[in-house]
Structure formats: structure tokens, C-alpha cells
Coordinates of C-alpha atoms (C1' of nucleotides) in Angstrom, one line a residue:
Chain K
M76 CA 0.0 0.1 0.1
Y77 CA 1.1 3.6 -0.6
W78 CA 2.8 5.0 2.5
A79 CA 0.3 7.9 3.0
D80 CA -2.7 5.2 2.7
E81 CA -1.0 3.1 5.1
L82 CA -0.9 6.0 7.7
A83 CA -4.3 6.9 6.9
A84 CA -5.5 3.2 7.5
A85 CA -3.7 3.3 10.6
V86 CA -5.7 6.2 12.5
S87 CA -9.0 6.6 13.7
G88 CA -11.0 9.8 14.6
P89 CA -10.7 13.3 13.3
Q90 CA -7.2 14.1 12.5
V91 CA -5.4 17.6 12.5
V92 CA -2.5 17.8 10.1
N93 CA 0.0 20.5 10.9
D94 CA 3.2 22.0 9.5
S95 CA 4.9 25.1 10.0
K96 CA 7.9 27.3 9.0
S97 CA 9.8 30.2 10.0
P98 CA 9.2 32.9 7.5
S99 CA 13.0 33.8 6.8
G100 CA 15.5 33.1 4.6
T101 CA 15.3 31.3 1.3
V102 CA 12.9 28.4 0.4
H103 CA 15.1 25.6 -0.7
V104 CA 13.6 22.9 -2.9
G105 CA 14.3 20.4 0.0
S106 CA 11.9 22.5 2.1
L107 CA 9.1 21.8 0.2
R108 CA 9.3 18.2 1.0
G109 CA 7.3 18.7 4.1
V110 CA 4.7 20.5 2.9
V111 CA 4.1 18.0 -0.2
L112 CA 4.2 15.4 2.6
H113 CA 1.9 16.7 4.7
D114 CA -0.6 17.7 1.7
A115 CA -0.6 13.9 0.4
I116 CA -1.2 12.7 3.9
H117 CA -4.2 15.2 4.3
R118 CA -5.6 13.7 1.1
A119 CA -5.0 10.4 1.9
L120 CA -7.1 10.7 5.1
L121 CA -9.8 12.3 3.3
G122 CA -9.9 9.8 0.6
A123 CA -9.9 7.2 3.3
G124 CA -13.0 8.9 4.6
V125 CA -11.2 10.3 7.8
A126 CA -12.1 13.7 8.8
S127 CA -9.0 15.8 8.4
S128 CA -8.0 19.4 8.6
F129 CA -4.5 20.6 7.3
L130 CA -2.9 23.5 9.3
Y131 CA 0.1 25.5 8.6
G132 CA 1.6 27.9 11.0
V133 CA 3.8 30.6 10.4
D134 CA 6.4 31.1 13.1
D135 CA 6.4 34.9 13.0
M136 CA 7.4 35.4 16.4
D137 CA 10.9 33.7 15.8
A138 CA 13.8 36.2 15.7
M139 CA 15.0 37.6 12.4
D140 CA 18.4 35.8 12.0
S141 CA 18.7 36.0 8.2
Q142 CA 19.3 39.2 6.6
A143 CA 18.1 38.5 3.2
K144 CA 16.3 41.4 1.5
L145 CA 16.8 44.0 4.2
T146 CA 18.6 47.1 3.8
P147 CA 22.0 47.2 5.7
D148 CA 20.8 49.9 8.2
A149 CA 17.5 47.9 8.8
V150 CA 19.9 44.8 9.6
D151 CA 21.4 46.3 12.7
R152 CA 17.9 47.4 13.9
Y153 CA 16.1 44.5 13.2
M154 CA 18.3 41.5 13.6
G155 CA 16.9 39.6 16.6
A156 CA 13.4 41.2 16.5
P157 CA 10.3 39.2 16.2
L158 CA 9.6 38.6 12.2
S159 CA 6.1 40.0 12.7
R160 CA 7.6 43.2 13.8
V161 CA 10.4 43.7 11.2
P162 CA 9.1 45.9 8.5
A163 CA 8.7 44.4 5.1
P164 CA 11.5 44.9 2.5
E165 CA 11.3 48.3 0.5
G166 CA 8.7 48.2 -2.1
S167 CA 6.5 45.7 -0.6
S168 CA 3.1 46.5 0.8
A169 CA 3.0 43.8 3.2
A170 CA 2.4 44.7 6.8
N171 CA 5.6 43.2 8.2
Y172 CA 8.5 41.1 7.0
A173 CA 6.8 37.7 7.9
R174 CA 3.7 38.8 5.6
H175 CA 5.9 39.7 3.0
F176 CA 7.9 36.6 2.9
V177 CA 4.8 34.3 3.0
G178 CA 2.8 36.4 0.7
E179 CA 5.4 37.2 -2.0
I180 CA 7.7 33.9 -1.9
F181 CA 6.3 31.2 0.1
F182 CA 2.8 31.1 -1.3
R183 CA 4.0 31.6 -4.8
T184 CA 5.4 28.1 -4.5
F185 CA 2.8 26.6 -2.4
E186 CA -0.5 27.4 -4.5
P187 CA 0.8 26.2 -7.6
L188 CA 1.6 22.8 -6.3
G189 CA -2.1 22.8 -5.4
I190 CA -1.4 23.2 -1.4
K191 CA -3.8 25.1 0.2
P192 CA -3.3 24.6 4.3
E193 CA -5.4 26.7 6.7
L194 CA -2.8 29.5 7.5
Y195 CA -2.1 30.6 11.1
W196 CA 0.2 33.4 12.3
V197 CA 1.8 32.3 15.7
S198 CA 2.3 36.1 16.7
E199 CA -1.6 36.2 16.9
L200 CA -1.9 33.1 18.7
Y201 CA 0.4 34.9 21.6
A202 CA -1.2 38.3 21.0
E203 CA -5.0 36.8 21.4
G204 CA -3.6 35.2 24.7
R205 CA -4.4 31.7 23.3
M206 CA -1.0 30.7 24.4
D207 CA -1.1 31.9 27.8
S208 CA -2.0 28.8 29.5
Y209 CA 0.9 27.2 28.0
V210 CA 3.3 30.1 28.9
K211 CA 2.2 30.0 32.8
L212 CA 2.4 26.1 32.8
A213 CA 6.0 26.3 31.2
L214 CA 7.2 28.9 33.7
D215 CA 5.6 27.1 36.6
L216 CA 7.2 24.1 35.9
A217 CA 10.5 25.5 34.7
D218 CA 12.2 23.1 36.8
R219 CA 10.9 20.3 34.8
V220 CA 11.7 21.7 31.4
R221 CA 15.4 22.1 32.6
D222 CA 15.1 18.6 33.7
I223 CA 14.1 17.5 30.3
Y224 CA 16.6 19.6 28.4
R225 CA 19.3 17.8 30.7
R226 CA 17.7 14.1 30.4
V227 CA 16.8 14.1 26.7
S228 CA 19.2 16.3 25.1
H229 CA 22.1 16.5 27.7
V230 CA 21.8 20.4 27.4
E231 CA 22.4 22.2 30.9
R232 CA 20.6 25.1 31.7
S233 CA 21.4 27.4 34.7
S234 CA 19.0 26.9 37.3
E235 CA 17.7 30.5 37.0
W236 CA 17.0 30.3 33.3
L237 CA 13.3 30.4 32.3
P238 CA 11.7 28.8 29.3
I239 CA 10.5 32.2 28.0
Q240 CA 11.7 34.8 25.4
V241 CA 10.8 38.3 26.4
I242 CA 10.6 41.2 23.7
C243 CA 12.8 43.7 25.0
E244 CA 10.9 46.9 25.8
S245 CA 13.6 49.1 24.8
C246 CA 14.9 47.9 21.5
G247 CA 12.4 45.5 20.4
K248 CA 14.6 42.2 20.2
I249 CA 13.4 38.7 21.3
G250 CA 16.4 36.8 20.2
T251 CA 18.7 38.6 22.8
T252 CA 16.9 38.6 25.9
Y253 CA 17.4 36.2 29.0
A254 CA 14.6 35.8 31.6
T255 CA 14.6 35.0 35.2
D256 CA 12.7 35.0 38.5
W257 CA 8.9 34.4 37.6
D258 CA 6.6 35.6 40.4
G259 CA 3.6 34.4 38.9
A260 CA 2.8 37.6 37.2
T261 CA 6.0 39.0 35.6
V262 CA 9.5 37.8 34.8
A263 CA 12.7 39.9 35.0
Y264 CA 14.9 40.1 32.0
T265 CA 18.2 41.4 30.7
C266 CA 18.8 42.1 26.8
K267 CA 22.3 40.8 26.5
P268 CA 24.7 42.2 24.1
D269 CA 26.3 38.8 23.7
M270 CA 23.2 36.4 23.8
V271 CA 23.7 35.3 20.3
S272 CA 26.4 35.9 17.6
W273 CA 23.8 37.2 15.0
A274 CA 22.2 40.0 16.9
Q275 CA 23.3 42.7 19.7
G276 CA 21.1 43.2 22.6
C277 CA 20.8 46.7 24.1
S278 CA 21.5 45.8 28.0
H279 CA 18.2 47.1 28.9
E280 CA 16.9 45.5 32.0
G281 CA 13.3 45.2 33.0
R282 CA 10.1 43.1 34.4
V283 CA 7.3 42.3 32.3
S284 CA 4.1 40.1 32.0
P285 CA 5.1 37.3 29.4
L286 CA 1.7 37.0 28.6
G287 CA -0.5 38.5 25.7
G288 CA 2.3 38.5 23.2
Q289 CA 5.2 40.1 25.0
A290 CA 7.1 36.7 25.1
K291 CA 7.3 33.7 23.5
L292 CA 8.2 30.1 24.3
P293 CA 11.4 28.9 23.3
W294 CA 11.1 26.4 20.0
N295 CA 10.6 23.2 21.4
L296 CA 8.1 24.6 24.2
E297 CA 6.5 26.6 21.3
W298 CA 6.0 23.4 19.2
A299 CA 4.6 21.3 22.0
A300 CA 2.2 24.1 22.9
K301 CA 0.9 24.4 19.3
W302 CA 0.0 20.8 19.4
G303 CA -1.9 21.2 22.6
L304 CA -3.9 24.3 21.5
L305 CA -4.7 23.0 18.2
G306 CA -5.2 19.3 18.7
V307 CA -2.6 18.3 16.4
T308 CA -2.7 14.6 15.6
I309 CA -0.1 14.3 12.8
E310 CA 3.1 16.1 12.1
G311 CA 6.1 15.2 10.2
C312 CA 9.4 16.6 10.4
G313 CA 12.8 16.6 8.8
K314 CA 15.5 14.1 10.0
D315 CA 17.4 17.0 11.4
L316 CA 14.7 17.3 14.3
A317 CA 13.9 13.5 14.5
T318 CA 17.3 12.7 15.5
A319 CA 17.7 10.9 18.7
G320 CA 17.8 13.6 21.5
G321 CA 17.0 16.2 19.1
S322 CA 14.3 18.7 18.8
R323 CA 11.5 16.3 18.2
D324 CA 12.3 14.1 21.3
R325 CA 12.7 17.2 23.1
S326 CA 9.3 18.6 22.2
D327 CA 7.5 15.3 22.7
A328 CA 8.7 15.2 26.3
I329 CA 7.5 18.8 27.0
G330 CA 4.3 18.0 25.4
R331 CA 3.8 14.9 27.7
E332 CA 5.4 16.0 30.9
V333 CA 4.7 19.7 30.9
F334 CA 1.6 20.3 29.0
E335 CA 0.0 16.7 29.7
I336 CA -0.9 16.1 26.1
D337 CA -0.2 13.1 23.5
P338 CA 2.3 14.3 21.0
P339 CA 1.1 14.0 17.2
R340 CA 2.3 10.9 15.2
N341 CA 5.3 11.6 13.5
V342 CA 6.5 11.2 9.9
A343 CA 10.4 11.6 9.8
Y344 CA 11.5 12.5 6.4
E345 CA 14.9 12.7 4.9
F346 CA 16.3 15.7 2.8
L347 CA 16.7 16.2 -0.7
N348 CA 20.5 16.5 -1.8
I349 CA 21.7 18.1 -5.0
G350 CA 24.1 15.8 -6.7
G351 CA 24.9 13.6 -3.3
R352 CA 25.7 16.9 -1.2
K353 CA 23.3 18.7 1.0
M354 CA 22.0 21.9 -0.5
S355 CA 24.0 25.1 0.4
T356 CA 23.8 28.4 -1.2
S357 CA 27.1 29.3 -0.6
K358 CA 28.3 26.5 -2.7
G359 CA 26.1 27.5 -5.5
Q360 CA 24.4 24.1 -4.8
G361 CA 21.1 25.8 -3.1
V362 CA 18.7 25.5 -5.5
A363 CA 15.9 27.8 -4.5
A364 CA 12.4 26.3 -4.6
H365 CA 11.3 28.8 -7.4
T366 CA 14.4 28.0 -9.5
I367 CA 13.5 24.4 -9.6
A368 CA 10.0 25.2 -10.4
E369 CA 10.9 26.8 -13.7
V370 CA 12.2 23.6 -14.6
L371 CA 9.7 21.1 -13.2
P372 CA 6.0 21.8 -13.3
P373 CA 4.1 21.3 -10.1
E374 CA 3.1 17.9 -10.9
Q375 CA 6.6 16.6 -11.6
L376 CA 7.7 18.3 -8.5
R377 CA 5.2 16.7 -6.4
F378 CA 6.0 13.3 -8.1
L379 CA 9.7 14.1 -7.3
F380 CA 8.9 14.3 -3.6
L381 CA 6.2 11.4 -3.3
R382 CA 7.6 8.5 -5.2
P383 CA 10.1 7.6 -2.6
R384 CA 9.2 6.6 1.0
P385 CA 9.8 9.6 3.2
N386 CA 12.6 8.1 4.9
Q387 CA 14.5 7.9 1.6
V388 CA 17.2 10.2 0.9
I389 CA 16.4 12.0 -2.6
D390 CA 19.3 12.8 -4.6
F391 CA 18.3 15.2 -7.1
D392 CA 21.0 16.3 -9.7
P393 CA 19.2 18.5 -12.2
E394 CA 22.2 18.3 -14.6
G395 CA 22.3 15.6 -17.2
D396 CA 19.3 13.2 -17.9
T397 CA 17.6 13.5 -14.4
I398 CA 14.9 16.0 -15.4
P399 CA 13.8 14.2 -18.7
R400 CA 13.9 11.0 -17.0
L401 CA 11.5 12.2 -14.3
F402 CA 9.4 13.3 -16.9
D403 CA 9.4 9.9 -18.8
E404 CA 8.8 8.0 -15.3
F405 CA 5.8 10.4 -14.6
D406 CA 4.4 9.7 -18.1
R407 CA 5.1 5.9 -17.7
I408 CA 3.1 6.0 -14.6
A409 CA 0.3 8.0 -16.1
A410 CA 0.2 5.4 -18.9
A411 CA 0.1 2.7 -16.4
T412 CA -2.8 4.3 -14.5
A413 CA -4.6 4.9 -17.6
G414 CA -4.5 1.4 -18.3
R415 CA -2.0 1.2 -20.8
E416 CA 0.7 -1.5 -20.9
V417 CA 4.2 -0.2 -19.9
K418 CA 7.5 -1.5 -20.0
G419 CA 9.3 -2.2 -16.6
E420 CA 8.3 -2.6 -13.1
L421 CA 5.9 -0.5 -11.2
P422 CA 6.1 1.0 -7.8
A423 CA 3.5 -0.6 -5.4
D424 CA 0.3 1.5 -6.1
H425 CA 1.5 3.4 -8.6
E426 CA -2.2 4.8 -9.3
R427 CA -2.1 6.1 -5.8
L428 CA 1.4 7.7 -6.4
F429 CA -0.1 9.2 -9.7
A430 CA -3.1 10.7 -8.1
Y431 CA -1.5 12.5 -5.1
S432 CA 1.0 14.1 -7.7
L433 CA -1.8 15.6 -9.4
L434 CA -2.9 19.0 -8.2
G435 CA -5.5 18.8 -5.4
P436 CA -7.9 18.7 -3.8
S437 CA -9.8 16.2 -5.8
P438 CA -8.3 15.9 -9.4
D439 CA -9.8 14.0 -12.3
V440 CA -7.1 11.2 -12.1
A441 CA -8.6 9.1 -15.1
E442 CA -8.7 12.2 -17.4
A443 CA -5.2 13.1 -16.3
A444 CA -3.9 9.5 -16.7
A445 CA -5.4 9.4 -20.2
A446 CA -3.8 12.7 -21.5
F447 CA -1.5 13.0 -24.2
R448 CA 1.8 14.0 -22.7
P449 CA 4.6 14.7 -25.4
A450 CA 8.2 13.4 -24.2
F451 CA 10.2 16.0 -22.8
A452 CA 13.4 15.4 -24.5
H453 CA 11.6 15.2 -27.7
L454 CA 9.9 18.6 -27.0
A455 CA 13.3 20.2 -26.1
L456 CA 14.6 18.9 -29.5
L457 CA 11.7 20.3 -31.1
L458 CA 11.9 23.6 -29.5
Q459 CA 15.2 24.5 -31.1
I460 CA 14.2 24.0 -34.7
P461 CA 13.0 27.3 -36.2
G462 CA 9.5 27.3 -37.6
V463 CA 7.9 24.3 -35.7
D464 CA 4.4 25.1 -34.6
M465 CA 4.3 23.0 -31.6
A466 CA 0.6 22.7 -31.1
E467 CA -0.2 21.5 -34.5
R468 CA 2.8 19.4 -34.7
M469 CA 1.6 17.8 -31.1
A470 CA -1.9 17.2 -32.6
A471 CA -0.4 15.2 -35.5
E472 CA 1.7 13.1 -33.2
K473 CA -1.5 12.5 -31.2
G474 CA -3.5 11.9 -34.3
A475 CA -6.3 13.9 -32.7
P476 CA -6.9 17.7 -31.7
L477 CA -5.5 18.4 -28.2
T478 CA -8.0 18.7 -25.2
V479 CA -8.0 21.7 -23.0
L480 CA -6.0 19.6 -20.7
E481 CA -3.4 18.5 -23.0
T482 CA -2.9 21.9 -24.3
A483 CA -2.3 23.0 -20.6
V484 CA 0.2 20.3 -20.3
L485 CA 1.9 21.2 -23.6
T486 CA 2.3 25.0 -22.4
E487 CA 3.5 23.8 -19.2
R488 CA 6.2 21.6 -20.8
T489 CA 7.2 23.8 -23.3
A490 CA 8.0 26.4 -20.7
A491 CA 9.8 24.0 -18.6
A492 CA 11.7 22.6 -21.6
H493 CA 12.8 26.3 -22.5
A494 CA 14.1 26.8 -18.9
W495 CA 15.8 23.5 -19.0
L496 CA 17.7 24.2 -22.2
E497 CA 18.9 27.4 -20.7
S498 CA 19.9 25.8 -17.6
Y499 CA 20.8 22.3 -17.0
A500 CA 20.6 20.7 -20.4
P501 CA 23.7 18.9 -21.3
E502 CA 25.4 20.0 -24.3
R503 CA 24.4 16.9 -26.0
A504 CA 20.6 18.0 -26.0
R505 CA 21.5 21.4 -27.4
L506 CA 21.2 21.6 -31.1
V507 CA 23.6 23.9 -32.8
I508 CA 23.5 24.3 -36.4
R509 CA 27.1 24.6 -37.5
H510 CA 27.0 27.5 -39.5
D511 CA 30.8 28.4 -39.3
A512 CA 32.3 25.4 -41.0
V513 CA 31.9 21.6 -41.9
P514 CA 31.9 19.9 -38.8
D515 CA 34.8 17.3 -38.3
E516 CA 32.3 14.3 -37.8
V517 CA 31.7 14.7 -41.7
R518 CA 35.3 13.0 -41.9
G519 CA 33.7 10.0 -40.5
L520 CA 31.5 9.5 -43.5
D521 CA 32.0 6.8 -46.0
D522 CA 32.3 7.3 -50.0
D523 CA 28.2 6.2 -50.0
Q524 CA 27.2 8.6 -47.7
R525 CA 29.3 11.6 -49.5
G526 CA 27.8 10.5 -52.8
Y527 CA 24.5 10.5 -51.4
L528 CA 24.9 14.5 -50.1
A529 CA 26.2 15.0 -53.8
A530 CA 23.0 13.3 -55.2
L531 CA 20.5 15.1 -52.7
A532 CA 22.4 18.5 -53.6
T533 CA 21.8 17.8 -57.2
A534 CA 18.3 16.9 -56.8
A535 CA 17.5 19.7 -54.5
D536 CA 19.0 22.1 -57.2
S537 CA 16.6 21.1 -59.7
E538 CA 13.6 20.5 -57.4
K539 CA 14.1 23.2 -54.8
P540 CA 12.0 21.9 -52.0
G541 CA 10.4 24.6 -50.0
S542 CA 8.7 22.7 -47.3
G543 CA 9.6 20.2 -44.6
D544 CA 7.4 17.6 -46.1
A545 CA 9.2 18.2 -49.7
W546 CA 12.4 18.0 -48.2
Q547 CA 11.5 14.8 -46.2
A548 CA 10.4 13.0 -49.3
L549 CA 13.4 14.2 -51.3
I550 CA 15.8 12.9 -48.7
F551 CA 13.9 9.4 -48.5
R552 CA 13.7 9.4 -52.2
V553 CA 17.4 10.1 -53.2
A554 CA 18.2 7.6 -50.5
T555 CA 16.2 5.0 -52.2
D556 CA 17.6 5.6 -55.5
A557 CA 21.0 5.5 -54.1
G558 CA 20.4 2.1 -52.6
L559 CA 21.4 3.6 -49.2
P560 CA 19.6 2.7 -45.9
A561 CA 17.8 5.6 -44.7
G562 CA 19.5 5.6 -41.2
R563 CA 22.8 6.1 -43.1
A564 CA 21.4 8.8 -45.1
F565 CA 20.0 10.8 -42.3
G566 CA 23.3 10.1 -40.4
A567 CA 25.2 11.9 -43.1
L568 CA 23.0 14.9 -43.1
Y569 CA 23.1 15.2 -39.4
A570 CA 26.9 15.0 -39.5
A571 CA 27.3 17.7 -42.1
F572 CA 24.9 20.1 -40.4
L573 CA 25.0 19.2 -36.7
G574 CA 28.4 17.3 -36.3
R575 CA 26.0 14.8 -34.7
A576 CA 25.2 11.2 -35.4
N577 CA 21.5 12.1 -34.9
G578 CA 18.9 14.9 -34.7
P579 CA 15.5 16.2 -35.3
R580 CA 13.4 15.3 -38.3
A581 CA 16.0 16.3 -41.3
G582 CA 13.3 17.5 -43.6
W583 CA 12.2 20.3 -41.1
L584 CA 15.4 21.0 -40.1
L585 CA 16.9 21.7 -43.6
A586 CA 13.4 23.7 -44.6
S587 CA 14.1 26.1 -41.7
L588 CA 17.6 27.0 -42.9
E589 CA 18.6 29.5 -45.6
P590 CA 18.5 27.5 -49.0
A591 CA 21.7 28.9 -50.4
F592 CA 23.3 27.7 -46.9
V593 CA 21.9 24.2 -47.2
M594 CA 22.9 23.9 -50.6
A595 CA 26.8 25.1 -50.0
R596 CA 27.1 22.9 -47.0
L597 CA 26.0 20.0 -49.0
R598 CA 28.6 20.3 -51.6
A599 CA 31.2 21.5 -49.2
A600 CA 30.8 18.3 -47.0
V601 CA 31.1 16.1 -50.1
G602 CA 34.4 17.3 -50.7
V603 CA 35.9 16.6 -46.9
T604 CA 37.7 13.4 -46.9
D605 CA 40.0 11.9 -44.2
Chain D
rG130 C1' 30.6 10.9 20.4
rG131 C1' 25.2 9.9 19.4
rG132 C1' 21.5 9.4 15.6
rC133 C1' 19.3 8.3 10.7
rC134 C1' 19.6 6.5 5.7
rG135 C1' 22.3 4.0 2.1
rG136 C1' 26.1 0.3 -0.2
rU137 C1' 22.5 -4.9 -5.6
rA138 C1' 24.4 -4.6 -13.3
rG139 C1' 28.4 1.2 -16.2
rC140 C1' 24.0 4.7 -14.0
rU141 C1' 19.0 5.3 -11.0
rC142 C1' 16.8 1.9 -8.2
rA143 C1' 13.3 -2.9 -7.2
rA144 C1' 12.9 -7.5 -5.0
rU145 C1' 6.0 -10.6 2.5
rG146 C1' 12.8 -15.2 4.2
rG147 C1' 11.8 -19.0 -1.2
rU148 C1' 14.7 -19.4 -8.9
rA149 C1' 18.8 -11.5 -8.0
rG150 C1' 15.1 -8.1 -11.7
rA151 C1' 13.9 -3.5 -14.3
rG152 C1' 14.3 1.5 -16.5
rC153 C1' 18.2 4.2 -19.0
rA154 C1' 23.2 3.5 -20.8
rG155 C1' 25.7 0.0 -24.1
rC156 C1' 26.1 -3.5 -28.3
rA157 C1' 23.3 -5.8 -32.6
rG158 C1' 19.3 -5.3 -35.8
rA159 C1' 14.5 -3.4 -38.2
rC160 C1' 12.0 1.2 -40.3
rU161 C1' 9.7 5.3 -47.3
rC162 C1' 8.0 9.4 -42.8
rU163 C1' 7.9 10.6 -34.7
rU164 C1' 15.4 9.0 -37.0
rA165 C1' 17.4 11.5 -29.4
rA166 C1' 10.9 8.5 -31.9
rU167 C1' 9.0 3.3 -32.2
rC168 C1' 10.0 -2.0 -32.7
rU169 C1' 13.0 -6.6 -31.9
rG170 C1' 17.1 -9.2 -29.7
rC171 C1' 21.6 -9.5 -26.5
rU172 C1' 25.2 -8.6 -22.6
rU173 C1' 26.4 -7.3 -17.7
rG174 C1' 26.2 -9.2 -10.8
rU175 C1' 31.6 -12.5 -5.2
rU176 C1' 23.9 -8.3 -3.5
rG177 C1' 30.5 -3.5 0.8
rA178 C1' 33.4 -7.5 4.1
rG179 C1' 33.1 -11.4 7.8
rG180 C1' 30.6 -14.5 11.2
rG181 C1' 25.9 -16.3 13.3
rU182 C1' 20.4 -18.1 12.6
rU183 C1' 17.7 -21.1 9.0
rC184 C1' 16.2 -26.5 4.6
rG185 C1' 16.8 -21.8 2.3
rA186 C1' 19.6 -14.8 3.8
rG187 C1' 20.1 -9.2 -0.7
rC188 C1' 16.3 -9.2 3.4
rC189 C1' 16.8 -11.5 10.3
rC190 C1' 21.0 -10.9 14.4
rC191 C1' 26.5 -9.7 15.5
rU192 C1' 31.0 -7.3 14.3
rC193 C1' 33.5 -4.3 11.0
rC194 C1' 34.3 -1.0 6.4
rC195 C1' 32.7 2.9 3.1
rG196 C1' 29.4 7.0 1.7
rG197 C1' 25.9 10.8 3.0
rC198 C1' 23.0 13.6 6.0
rU199 C1' 22.0 15.2 11.0
rC200 C1' 22.5 16.5 16.4
rA201 C1' 24.9 18.4 20.6
rC202 C1' 24.7 26.9 19.8
rC203 C1' 20.0 28.9 17.8
rA204 C1' 15.2 28.4 15.9

RNA sequence: GGGCCGGUAGCUCAAUGGUAGAGCAGCAGACUCUUAAUCUGCUUGUUGAGGGUUCGAGCCCCUCCCGGCUCACCA
């Protein structure tokens, strides 16, 4: 059974699926895995007749720790401040940085993937006082929290440390304050200049109530508090958090022992590496989500994440044949889902995998599976030939007019293929007419092939073929007359014009070129010998 | 140091403990119209190493080796 369906079959009663993200920094392709997984789980639950809601929390009380998109003077002032209180970058109409980030960047990635969770803002949970009972519990039971840190993660906290982060009344930062002395109503705090390396506190000392949005729980407690408040029953997390003694263990323990709730069911998922390595912006390996989305349409991107089991590392190297192969595999699964015979093995429950790869919430699986989908590599090749009417050509290949859906698929793939040719496509996928000189590859032709080129030049000179059809017919006729197998005839043409052993339909290729150039090149190639 | 994932054909990966398989690549062939398409055929293995359990191990147990990621500061 497909893993998400297995999970859906294992639970009972209404489910709340939750995911969250701190709204700063770049969204890597890898960070999309979580949200796609949660979406698939949510859909699997609904499909199994289980009531389910899918929540997505924006952790906008988190401190600003990434200076991306801020002006230099703003960096000093706002590093360490809650993201909900950092102004949006210049030119943005958003109310604050977090809103800007989510609105402008994150959801431009989510929505095209057909993922529409119920959004909530953590800063609002605090401001509305909904977190207050958890804040009080955490402070009342600070001893127990410290014990959990020590026992589960071997993290030693000072005996005066309190699990709360106050927003400094003087400088507005939350990442720099250290709180002590909870008296049941207020805590004392110091805004420390050297609390963290990425932000500087103002040295202010004060005493405030930690309720009503003036403070936030540290990460692990906040996570557990959200589970309790929202009744979360399923929440997966990346393996960085799921490691033994890591964040998840800590939050689970806090949930059980401090807030007295049952932690949600976990789905630990592996990362997505690029070429066997972790994604890293500094090494030029960090592929931003929106970048990869140009080359992979939503369905293929979902497919990439949903095909392996969650605990399987995905090694995605956009270079080489990876992307065309991904499309081919998707098309193969589509064909199998439509009931057509396909070569090779199929993953377990391939039709479920296919359905979840389609955009939700309830796609027409049968129509999508049956749709005509041009092979990606084929499309990329045709794109490079001038004068090809793609829609017409595809209708001809299909043998019937394209449906609305098929036209949309074609448009989407054409854009992806364009982007691919400009970015990741290997040289051999790129078609270059060798205008400058006769390619060296012509030396490898034999006398029959040279004779063929000469004969073709002569025939073309008198017949002057003006269309792809006319050229194609002529190419075949001259080959037949010369007793040369079609394959070798085409090979000679590709060598002469492209310097390669193969290529797109030669007739249309030649028809797209200057007639004078074509004639000159045919004759020039004849004269080249070893 | 702890944790997780992996090591199976050139590459990417499959195989409820029961005859090691696919796709791609490669090679050979077919094709008067998708010539990077399509079709046919073929080749390739000390399943990382060693031990154990079993009638039987790629799979389970133990010990190693290798690769990758990750945690221990913050979120």
C-alpha cells in the first residue's frame, strides 16, 4: 500500500495535520518536501473517509536571523526582532517582513503545487492570549523543563533560566533577552549584547508580564504548545529534528510531561540532496524552490517528492538526464494508471502515487492519466528547430486535436523545456547548426554517404524543395535511388549540419535553414575526406 | 561521540525469508516518414566484508568497512 494510505488506514477519529515554517531565508527545494508530504497525508486521510484539517503555522514570533532582503541599516536595528515586527523590504506593501515573505515568496511556491492549508500566524496566537496557559505552565514547571533538556538532550540550563523569551521593551528584540525570576505575574529579563552571535542586545533590564504576546516560548516548548492548543494529531518533521535527543524528542517530552498532551504521530522525512551533497547556497548548490519550479512543473515536482518513501534520501541532480527522466517516469506511471501496458516494473500502488502527484484537492485522475503528454526530451529538441508549430505538431503526433488539459500540459512542458535548455540541459541536448564550418564529424562518413549528399544536392538544386514535407520526401527518395539505408542517409545529413550522429526530423530542419546555406553545405561536405 | 539513511548490473533503483530483476546507458538489428521517436534481440552481478540463525539470507542477528546527512549553539 502507498505509504500515505497506510498511515491513513492506521489512524482513527478526526485528524489535524500540522506543518510550520519560520518565514525567513530562502525556501530551498528541499524544504518543500515537508509540505508536499503533509498535503499527501491530508488527502490520503480524506480519501479514506477520515475527517482531516490541514494547518500551516507561520512562526512569525521567531527572531529575524537572516538578513536577506533587508537594507543594511535595517539589519542592525532588526536582527533579533520578531519577524512579525520587522518591516517588509522596501517596495513591499506587506504589513511586515513575515507577511511579505509568506505572501510574496512562500505562497508563490505553495499555491502552484495545489497545496492550500489553513494558515495561522503564531504571533496572533500569542497576541490573542491563546498561548497564555501554556506560557504559565512552562514557567510554573520550569524545573521540569530544565530537567527534560538535561535528560533528553544533555543540554544543561542554569537553574535561574526560564523557558521564555521576552521582547525587549527598549529595543524590541526577542532573540537577545534572558529571563529569570517568574513571580506568577511577571519575569525579570536582561537584553544581553552577547546572547547570540547574529544580533546584539541593548543591555536594557526590566520586568514584564510574559503573557498576551509580550514574550514567546522557546522553540521546543512552542511546538508542543501548538500541538496542545490546536489538537494536532499528525505532524512530520525533517530528520534534522527527528534525530535521537533532538528537537522532536525534546518537544515530545515537554508535551507529555509539562503540557500533559499526547504528541502527534510523527513522520520523519529525509532531505533532498543535490548531486549527493547537501544543498548550500554558498556553494551554489542551494537550488531555490522557485528556480527548480521553472524547470519542473508542479505535478513533476510533487512526483519527485512523493515517489520515494519519506525516509528515503532524494538525490536530485538537475544536470544530465535527470529532468527528462523524471518526466518520462511520470508519463510511464500515467500510462500505467490509464491501463495502458508499460515496460518495466511499477512501484506499489502506482495509481495512488500518480493521483497524489496531481494538483488537489480532488483531481480527475482518469482524465489526467489518459492525457497525451509529449516526451520531454522530444519537446526540447523540437523547440530548437525554427518554424515548428508546436500545437499543430503535437496534434499530428497524437493523431487528434489536443484537449484543453493536453494543451495546458503542452504549454507547461514547453516552458519547462525552454528553462531546461537554458539551465541544466547537457551539451548533447542542445542543437547547434554548425554555420561556421563543416563539422569534423563529416570525416567519418563513407563514400556512399558522400555520394548521397552529392546526389541530394543535385536533386534539391533542380526541385528546390520549399517545405519540410518536400525535403523529407526528397531525402528518402534520393536515399532509395542510391540504395542507401535511410538511417545512414540521415546520419550523413546530421553530420554535415549538426556534427552529430542523429537529430530532429531532417526535412524540417533543412527547410528551416537558408536554402543557399543548405546547398553550399551539402556540396562542401562532399568534398571533405579523411 | 550519538542518531538516521544507504552500499544490489556502467548509472538510477526494485525484489511478504523461497529461481537476483527493471528502467536508462551500451551492443546488434528493423524502419519510405515521431530517426535523440518506435520496434526486436543481446550482454552485464563474489547483492560492501566477515561471522551467526535457517532446509533456504540481498532481506533477520552480531562485528566491521565505506559514503551521505544530521544532533550536541539557535530556531
